[in-house]
Amino acid sequence: MLDTTDAALVRELQRDGRVSYQQLSDLLGISREAARARVQRLLNRGEVRIVGIVPPAVAGIEAVAHVSLDVAGPGAPVAAAAAARRASSFVSCTAGRPSVIVEVRVADSAALDEEFAALRAVPGVRGVEVFRCAELVRDAYSPAVAGARPAAVPRLDGTDRRLLWLLQADGRAAFAALAERVGLSQPATRARVLRLLAEGAVHVTGLVESRAHGVREAAGIGLGVLGPVREVARAAADLPGVNYVATGHGRFDLVCGLDAPDRTALLARLEGVRALPGVARAESWVHLAIVKESYTYDLPIA
């Protein structure tokens, strides 16, 4: 578990992953050297990663689906095969009727069909059920709620895309290091990065390892809804522990992700979602092993 100062540092890094050590010093009332040492320790231990999150629309991602795989035999080999696919952003082995859960993010419906065909062809898969996302109402690491889309998708050239690709891997990379990689001067690189941040092409944030902030249990729940779905979605997004909410079509009207410090708290949070006005049907699953969780996209230069 993080101590009080580390937890405060993490909150600031989640707001702005490129916040300076001097700003952290001023905000937390510790020395600049102490702020640097604490951040470096968190990074070295793997408790926090500073990455650039690119909104799906900026990366050309327009089709998102939540896929439940019914598996004959062990689920782990199927999960490993699903995780090996670039389009899979989240893969888990679960305790529930679907043995494996996969989230797929791709450019369009045709690419989505290709992913479904590939998942059906994995040895051991005997059934696939799909929830096609219409809107991401809450996504823990997206720079915006309700669509995770800038007001206007910025126009990017090859250098912009290289910078976004580098920031996805290391959100705190120094301007000098970025400049060397993209072949620009340091002032020109700094201006580009600041423009990309201002335009919403990337949001640099801290990804916290779950156990570092007391998360021991994770689950998902799919809902059938009577009445306006988005009202239920907004209500779910405001509940404690709910880190993901998507509306859509198919197996459910709404899918939520939750986390909690223990099994008792997880049950209470699931019950809170089930009790929302308008919920007519609910099916939940517990994530026993998260095999893949990725927030980066391929960003072709051309």
JSON list of C-alpha atoms in Angstrom, two decimals, residues 141-283:
[
{"chain": "A", "resi": 141, "resn": "TYR", "atom": "CA", "xyz": [-7.66, 6.01, -18.12]},
{"chain": "A", "resi": 142, "resn": "SER", "atom": "CA", "xyz": [-9.33, 7.96, -20.90]},
{"chain": "A", "resi": 143, "resn": "PRO", "atom": "CA", "xyz": [-8.66, 11.71, -20.90]},
{"chain": "A", "resi": 144, "resn": "ALA", "atom": "CA", "xyz": [-12.39, 12.43, -21.14]},
{"chain": "A", "resi": 145, "resn": "VAL", "atom": "CA", "xyz": [-15.61, 10.80, -20.03]},
{"chain": "A", "resi": 146, "resn": "ALA", "atom": "CA", "xyz": [-18.58, 10.42, -22.37]},
{"chain": "A", "resi": 147, "resn": "GLY", "atom": "CA", "xyz": [-17.01, 9.35, -25.62]},
{"chain": "A", "resi": 148, "resn": "ALA", "atom": "CA", "xyz": [-13.28, 9.81, -24.89]},
{"chain": "A", "resi": 149, "resn": "ARG", "atom": "CA", "xyz": [-13.14, 11.97, -28.02]},
{"chain": "A", "resi": 150, "resn": "PRO", "atom": "CA", "xyz": [-11.65, 15.46, -28.49]},
{"chain": "A", "resi": 151, "resn": "ALA", "atom": "CA", "xyz": [-14.05, 18.15, -29.75]},
{"chain": "A", "resi": 152, "resn": "ALA", "atom": "CA", "xyz": [-12.26, 17.85, -33.11]},
{"chain": "A", "resi": 153, "resn": "VAL", "atom": "CA", "xyz": [-9.78, 15.14, -34.01]},
{"chain": "A", "resi": 154, "resn": "PRO", "atom": "CA", "xyz": [-6.41, 16.90, -34.54]},
{"chain": "A", "resi": 155, "resn": "ARG", "atom": "CA", "xyz": [-4.64, 16.62, -37.87]},
{"chain": "A", "resi": 156, "resn": "LEU", "atom": "CA", "xyz": [-1.41, 14.70, -37.33]},
{"chain": "A", "resi": 157, "resn": "ASP", "atom": "CA", "xyz": [1.68, 14.46, -39.48]},
{"chain": "A", "resi": 158, "resn": "GLY", "atom": "CA", "xyz": [4.33, 11.76, -39.27]},
{"chain": "A", "resi": 159, "resn": "THR", "atom": "CA", "xyz": [6.35, 13.57, -36.61]},
{"chain": "A", "resi": 160, "resn": "ASP", "atom": "CA", "xyz": [3.25, 14.02, -34.44]},
{"chain": "A", "resi": 161, "resn": "ARG", "atom": "CA", "xyz": [2.55, 10.30, -34.67]},
{"chain": "A", "resi": 162, "resn": "ARG", "atom": "CA", "xyz": [6.13, 9.43, -33.74]},
{"chain": "A", "resi": 163, "resn": "LEU", "atom": "CA", "xyz": [5.84, 11.67, -30.68]},
{"chain": "A", "resi": 164, "resn": "LEU", "atom": "CA", "xyz": [2.56, 10.08, -29.66]},
{"chain": "A", "resi": 165, "resn": "TRP", "atom": "CA", "xyz": [4.08, 6.62, -30.07]},
{"chain": "A", "resi": 166, "resn": "LEU", "atom": "CA", "xyz": [7.04, 7.60, -27.86]},
{"chain": "A", "resi": 167, "resn": "LEU", "atom": "CA", "xyz": [4.80, 9.21, -25.23]},
{"chain": "A", "resi": 168, "resn": "GLN", "atom": "CA", "xyz": [2.64, 6.07, -25.05]},
{"chain": "A", "resi": 169, "resn": "ALA", "atom": "CA", "xyz": [5.75, 4.20, -23.91]},
{"chain": "A", "resi": 170, "resn": "ASP", "atom": "CA", "xyz": [7.16, 6.90, -21.60]},
{"chain": "A", "resi": 171, "resn": "GLY", "atom": "CA", "xyz": [4.93, 9.84, -20.77]},
{"chain": "A", "resi": 172, "resn": "ARG", "atom": "CA", "xyz": [7.68, 11.66, -18.85]},
{"chain": "A", "resi": 173, "resn": "ALA", "atom": "CA", "xyz": [10.33, 11.36, -21.57]},
{"chain": "A", "resi": 174, "resn": "ALA", "atom": "CA", "xyz": [12.48, 14.50, -21.60]},
{"chain": "A", "resi": 175, "resn": "PHE", "atom": "CA", "xyz": [12.07, 16.93, -24.49]},
{"chain": "A", "resi": 176, "resn": "ALA", "atom": "CA", "xyz": [15.77, 16.45, -25.34]},
{"chain": "A", "resi": 177, "resn": "ALA", "atom": "CA", "xyz": [15.31, 12.67, -25.64]},
{"chain": "A", "resi": 178, "resn": "LEU", "atom": "CA", "xyz": [12.16, 13.07, -27.73]},
{"chain": "A", "resi": 179, "resn": "ALA", "atom": "CA", "xyz": [13.89, 15.62, -29.98]},
{"chain": "A", "resi": 180, "resn": "GLU", "atom": "CA", "xyz": [16.73, 13.18, -30.66]},
{"chain": "A", "resi": 181, "resn": "ARG", "atom": "CA", "xyz": [14.26, 10.43, -31.61]},
{"chain": "A", "resi": 182, "resn": "VAL", "atom": "CA", "xyz": [12.18, 12.54, -34.02]},
{"chain": "A", "resi": 183, "resn": "GLY", "atom": "CA", "xyz": [14.99, 14.65, -35.52]},
{"chain": "A", "resi": 184, "resn": "LEU", "atom": "CA", "xyz": [13.80, 18.09, -34.42]},
{"chain": "A", "resi": 185, "resn": "SER", "atom": "CA", "xyz": [15.31, 20.76, -32.21]},
{"chain": "A", "resi": 186, "resn": "GLN", "atom": "CA", "xyz": [14.40, 20.67, -28.54]},
{"chain": "A", "resi": 187, "resn": "PRO", "atom": "CA", "xyz": [12.30, 23.89, -28.72]},
{"chain": "A", "resi": 188, "resn": "ALA", "atom": "CA", "xyz": [10.42, 22.60, -31.77]},
{"chain": "A", "resi": 189, "resn": "THR", "atom": "CA", "xyz": [9.78, 19.27, -30.06]},
{"chain": "A", "resi": 190, "resn": "ARG", "atom": "CA", "xyz": [8.57, 20.98, -26.90]},
{"chain": "A", "resi": 191, "resn": "ALA", "atom": "CA", "xyz": [6.16, 23.13, -28.92]},
{"chain": "A", "resi": 192, "resn": "ARG", "atom": "CA", "xyz": [4.76, 20.06, -30.68]},
{"chain": "A", "resi": 193, "resn": "VAL", "atom": "CA", "xyz": [4.27, 18.09, -27.47]},
{"chain": "A", "resi": 194, "resn": "LEU", "atom": "CA", "xyz": [2.51, 21.02, -25.78]},
{"chain": "A", "resi": 195, "resn": "ARG", "atom": "CA", "xyz": [0.27, 21.42, -28.84]},
{"chain": "A", "resi": 196, "resn": "LEU", "atom": "CA", "xyz": [-0.63, 17.72, -28.83]},
{"chain": "A", "resi": 197, "resn": "LEU", "atom": "CA", "xyz": [-1.48, 17.95, -25.13]},
{"chain": "A", "resi": 198, "resn": "ALA", "atom": "CA", "xyz": [-3.54, 21.12, -25.59]},
{"chain": "A", "resi": 199, "resn": "GLU", "atom": "CA", "xyz": [-5.47, 19.67, -28.56]},
{"chain": "A", "resi": 200, "resn": "GLY", "atom": "CA", "xyz": [-6.37, 16.51, -26.64]},
{"chain": "A", "resi": 201, "resn": "ALA", "atom": "CA", "xyz": [-4.34, 14.23, -28.91]},
{"chain": "A", "resi": 202, "resn": "VAL", "atom": "CA", "xyz": [-2.75, 12.67, -25.82]},
{"chain": "A", "resi": 203, "resn": "HIS", "atom": "CA", "xyz": [-3.23, 12.73, -22.06]},
{"chain": "A", "resi": 204, "resn": "VAL", "atom": "CA", "xyz": [-0.19, 11.85, -19.98]},
{"chain": "A", "resi": 205, "resn": "THR", "atom": "CA", "xyz": [-1.16, 10.10, -16.75]},
{"chain": "A", "resi": 206, "resn": "GLY", "atom": "CA", "xyz": [0.03, 7.68, -14.11]},
{"chain": "A", "resi": 207, "resn": "LEU", "atom": "CA", "xyz": [-1.18, 4.09, -14.31]},
{"chain": "A", "resi": 208, "resn": "VAL", "atom": "CA", "xyz": [-1.14, 2.62, -10.81]},
{"chain": "A", "resi": 209, "resn": "GLU", "atom": "CA", "xyz": [-0.57, -1.08, -10.19]},
{"chain": "A", "resi": 210, "resn": "SER", "atom": "CA", "xyz": [-3.81, -2.23, -8.60]},
{"chain": "A", "resi": 211, "resn": "ARG", "atom": "CA", "xyz": [-2.34, -3.73, -5.44]},
{"chain": "A", "resi": 212, "resn": "ALA", "atom": "CA", "xyz": [-0.41, -0.52, -4.76]},
{"chain": "A", "resi": 213, "resn": "HIS", "atom": "CA", "xyz": [-3.66, 1.25, -3.91]},
{"chain": "A", "resi": 214, "resn": "GLY", "atom": "CA", "xyz": [-5.41, -1.60, -2.18]},
{"chain": "A", "resi": 215, "resn": "VAL", "atom": "CA", "xyz": [-7.32, -3.21, -5.06]},
{"chain": "A", "resi": 216, "resn": "ARG", "atom": "CA", "xyz": [-7.48, -6.98, -4.61]},
{"chain": "A", "resi": 217, "resn": "GLU", "atom": "CA", "xyz": [-10.68, -7.88, -6.47]},
{"chain": "A", "resi": 218, "resn": "ALA", "atom": "CA", "xyz": [-12.06, -6.98, -9.89]},
{"chain": "A", "resi": 219, "resn": "ALA", "atom": "CA", "xyz": [-15.31, -7.89, -11.63]},
{"chain": "A", "resi": 220, "resn": "GLY", "atom": "CA", "xyz": [-17.54, -7.04, -14.56]},
{"chain": "A", "resi": 221, "resn": "ILE", "atom": "CA", "xyz": [-21.30, -6.85, -14.83]},
{"chain": "A", "resi": 222, "resn": "GLY", "atom": "CA", "xyz": [-23.58, -6.76, -17.86]},
{"chain": "A", "resi": 223, "resn": "LEU", "atom": "CA", "xyz": [-27.01, -5.16, -17.55]},
{"chain": "A", "resi": 224, "resn": "GLY", "atom": "CA", "xyz": [-30.31, -5.35, -19.35]},
{"chain": "A", "resi": 225, "resn": "VAL", "atom": "CA", "xyz": [-32.13, -2.05, -18.91]},
{"chain": "A", "resi": 226, "resn": "LEU", "atom": "CA", "xyz": [-35.72, -0.88, -19.06]},
{"chain": "A", "resi": 227, "resn": "GLY", "atom": "CA", "xyz": [-36.04, 2.72, -20.20]},
{"chain": "A", "resi": 228, "resn": "PRO", "atom": "CA", "xyz": [-33.26, 5.15, -21.18]},
{"chain": "A", "resi": 229, "resn": "VAL", "atom": "CA", "xyz": [-29.95, 3.32, -21.06]},
{"chain": "A", "resi": 230, "resn": "ARG", "atom": "CA", "xyz": [-27.76, 6.39, -20.73]},
{"chain": "A", "resi": 231, "resn": "GLU", "atom": "CA", "xyz": [-29.47, 7.47, -17.50]},
{"chain": "A", "resi": 232, "resn": "VAL", "atom": "CA", "xyz": [-28.55, 4.14, -15.94]},
{"chain": "A", "resi": 233, "resn": "ALA", "atom": "CA", "xyz": [-25.04, 4.44, -17.38]},
{"chain": "A", "resi": 234, "resn": "ARG", "atom": "CA", "xyz": [-24.50, 7.87, -15.81]},
{"chain": "A", "resi": 235, "resn": "ALA", "atom": "CA", "xyz": [-25.79, 6.61, -12.47]},
{"chain": "A", "resi": 236, "resn": "ALA", "atom": "CA", "xyz": [-23.47, 3.57, -12.63]},
{"chain": "A", "resi": 237, "resn": "ALA", "atom": "CA", "xyz": [-20.46, 5.75, -13.48]},
{"chain": "A", "resi": 238, "resn": "ASP", "atom": "CA", "xyz": [-20.98, 7.71, -10.25]},
{"chain": "A", "resi": 239, "resn": "LEU", "atom": "CA", "xyz": [-20.94, 4.64, -8.00]},
{"chain": "A", "resi": 240, "resn": "PRO", "atom": "CA", "xyz": [-17.86, 3.85, -5.85]},
{"chain": "A", "resi": 241, "resn": "GLY", "atom": "CA", "xyz": [-15.46, 1.39, -7.45]},
{"chain": "A", "resi": 242, "resn": "VAL", "atom": "CA", "xyz": [-16.95, 1.58, -10.96]},
{"chain": "A", "resi": 243, "resn": "ASN", "atom": "CA", "xyz": [-14.04, 2.22, -13.33]},
{"chain": "A", "resi": 244, "resn": "TYR", "atom": "CA", "xyz": [-15.60, 1.40, -16.71]},
{"chain": "A", "resi": 245, "resn": "VAL", "atom": "CA", "xyz": [-19.07, 1.95, -18.20]},
{"chain": "A", "resi": 246, "resn": "ALA", "atom": "CA", "xyz": [-20.05, 1.36, -21.83]},
{"chain": "A", "resi": 247, "resn": "THR", "atom": "CA", "xyz": [-23.45, 1.44, -23.50]},
{"chain": "A", "resi": 248, "resn": "GLY", "atom": "CA", "xyz": [-24.05, -0.69, -26.56]},
{"chain": "A", "resi": 249, "resn": "HIS", "atom": "CA", "xyz": [-25.94, -3.40, -28.37]},
{"chain": "A", "resi": 250, "resn": "GLY", "atom": "CA", "xyz": [-26.06, -7.19, -28.32]},
{"chain": "A", "resi": 251, "resn": "ARG", "atom": "CA", "xyz": [-25.83, -9.40, -25.28]},
{"chain": "A", "resi": 252, "resn": "PHE", "atom": "CA", "xyz": [-26.36, -6.47, -22.87]},
{"chain": "A", "resi": 253, "resn": "ASP", "atom": "CA", "xyz": [-27.47, -2.84, -22.94]},
{"chain": "A", "resi": 254, "resn": "LEU", "atom": "CA", "xyz": [-24.67, -1.78, -20.62]},
{"chain": "A", "resi": 255, "resn": "VAL", "atom": "CA", "xyz": [-21.38, -3.22, -19.33]},
{"chain": "A", "resi": 256, "resn": "CYS", "atom": "CA", "xyz": [-19.54, -2.02, -16.20]},
{"chain": "A", "resi": 257, "resn": "GLY", "atom": "CA", "xyz": [-16.17, -2.81, -14.67]},
{"chain": "A", "resi": 258, "resn": "LEU", "atom": "CA", "xyz": [-15.60, -2.63, -10.91]},
{"chain": "A", "resi": 259, "resn": "ASP", "atom": "CA", "xyz": [-12.77, -3.06, -8.42]},
{"chain": "A", "resi": 260, "resn": "ALA", "atom": "CA", "xyz": [-12.58, -3.32, -4.63]},
{"chain": "A", "resi": 261, "resn": "PRO", "atom": "CA", "xyz": [-10.13, -3.98, -1.80]},
{"chain": "A", "resi": 262, "resn": "ASP", "atom": "CA", "xyz": [-11.75, -7.31, -0.85]},
{"chain": "A", "resi": 263, "resn": "ARG", "atom": "CA", "xyz": [-14.51, -9.77, -1.73]},
{"chain": "A", "resi": 264, "resn": "THR", "atom": "CA", "xyz": [-17.01, -8.24, 0.72]},
{"chain": "A", "resi": 265, "resn": "ALA", "atom": "CA", "xyz": [-16.59, -4.76, -0.75]},
{"chain": "A", "resi": 266, "resn": "LEU", "atom": "CA", "xyz": [-16.78, -6.17, -4.28]},
{"chain": "A", "resi": 267, "resn": "LEU", "atom": "CA", "xyz": [-20.11, -7.83, -3.51]},
{"chain": "A", "resi": 268, "resn": "ALA", "atom": "CA", "xyz": [-21.46, -4.59, -2.04]},
{"chain": "A", "resi": 269, "resn": "ARG", "atom": "CA", "xyz": [-20.45, -2.68, -5.17]},
{"chain": "A", "resi": 270, "resn": "LEU", "atom": "CA", "xyz": [-22.01, -5.26, -7.48]},
{"chain": "A", "resi": 271, "resn": "GLU", "atom": "CA", "xyz": [-25.21, -5.07, -5.42]},
{"chain": "A", "resi": 272, "resn": "GLY", "atom": "CA", "xyz": [-25.15, -1.31, -5.78]},
{"chain": "A", "resi": 273, "resn": "VAL", "atom": "CA", "xyz": [-25.10, -1.62, -9.57]},
{"chain": "A", "resi": 274, "resn": "ARG", "atom": "CA", "xyz": [-27.87, -4.25, -9.56]},
{"chain": "A", "resi": 275, "resn": "ALA", "atom": "CA", "xyz": [-30.04, -1.95, -7.41]},
{"chain": "A", "resi": 276, "resn": "LEU", "atom": "CA", "xyz": [-29.97, 0.98, -9.87]},
{"chain": "A", "resi": 277, "resn": "PRO", "atom": "CA", "xyz": [-33.43, 2.06, -11.08]},
{"chain": "A", "resi": 278, "resn": "GLY", "atom": "CA", "xyz": [-34.08, 0.70, -14.56]},
{"chain": "A", "resi": 279, "resn": "VAL", "atom": "CA", "xyz": [-31.93, -2.43, -14.23]},
{"chain": "A", "resi": 280, "resn": "ALA", "atom": "CA", "xyz": [-34.05, -5.43, -15.27]},
{"chain": "A", "resi": 281, "resn": "ARG", "atom": "CA", "xyz": [-31.35, -8.09, -15.68]},
{"chain": "A", "resi": 282, "resn": "ALA", "atom": "CA", "xyz": [-27.78, -8.48, -14.46]},
{"chain": "A", "resi": 283, "resn": "GLU", "atom": "CA", "xyz": [-25.01, -11.01, -15.08]}
]
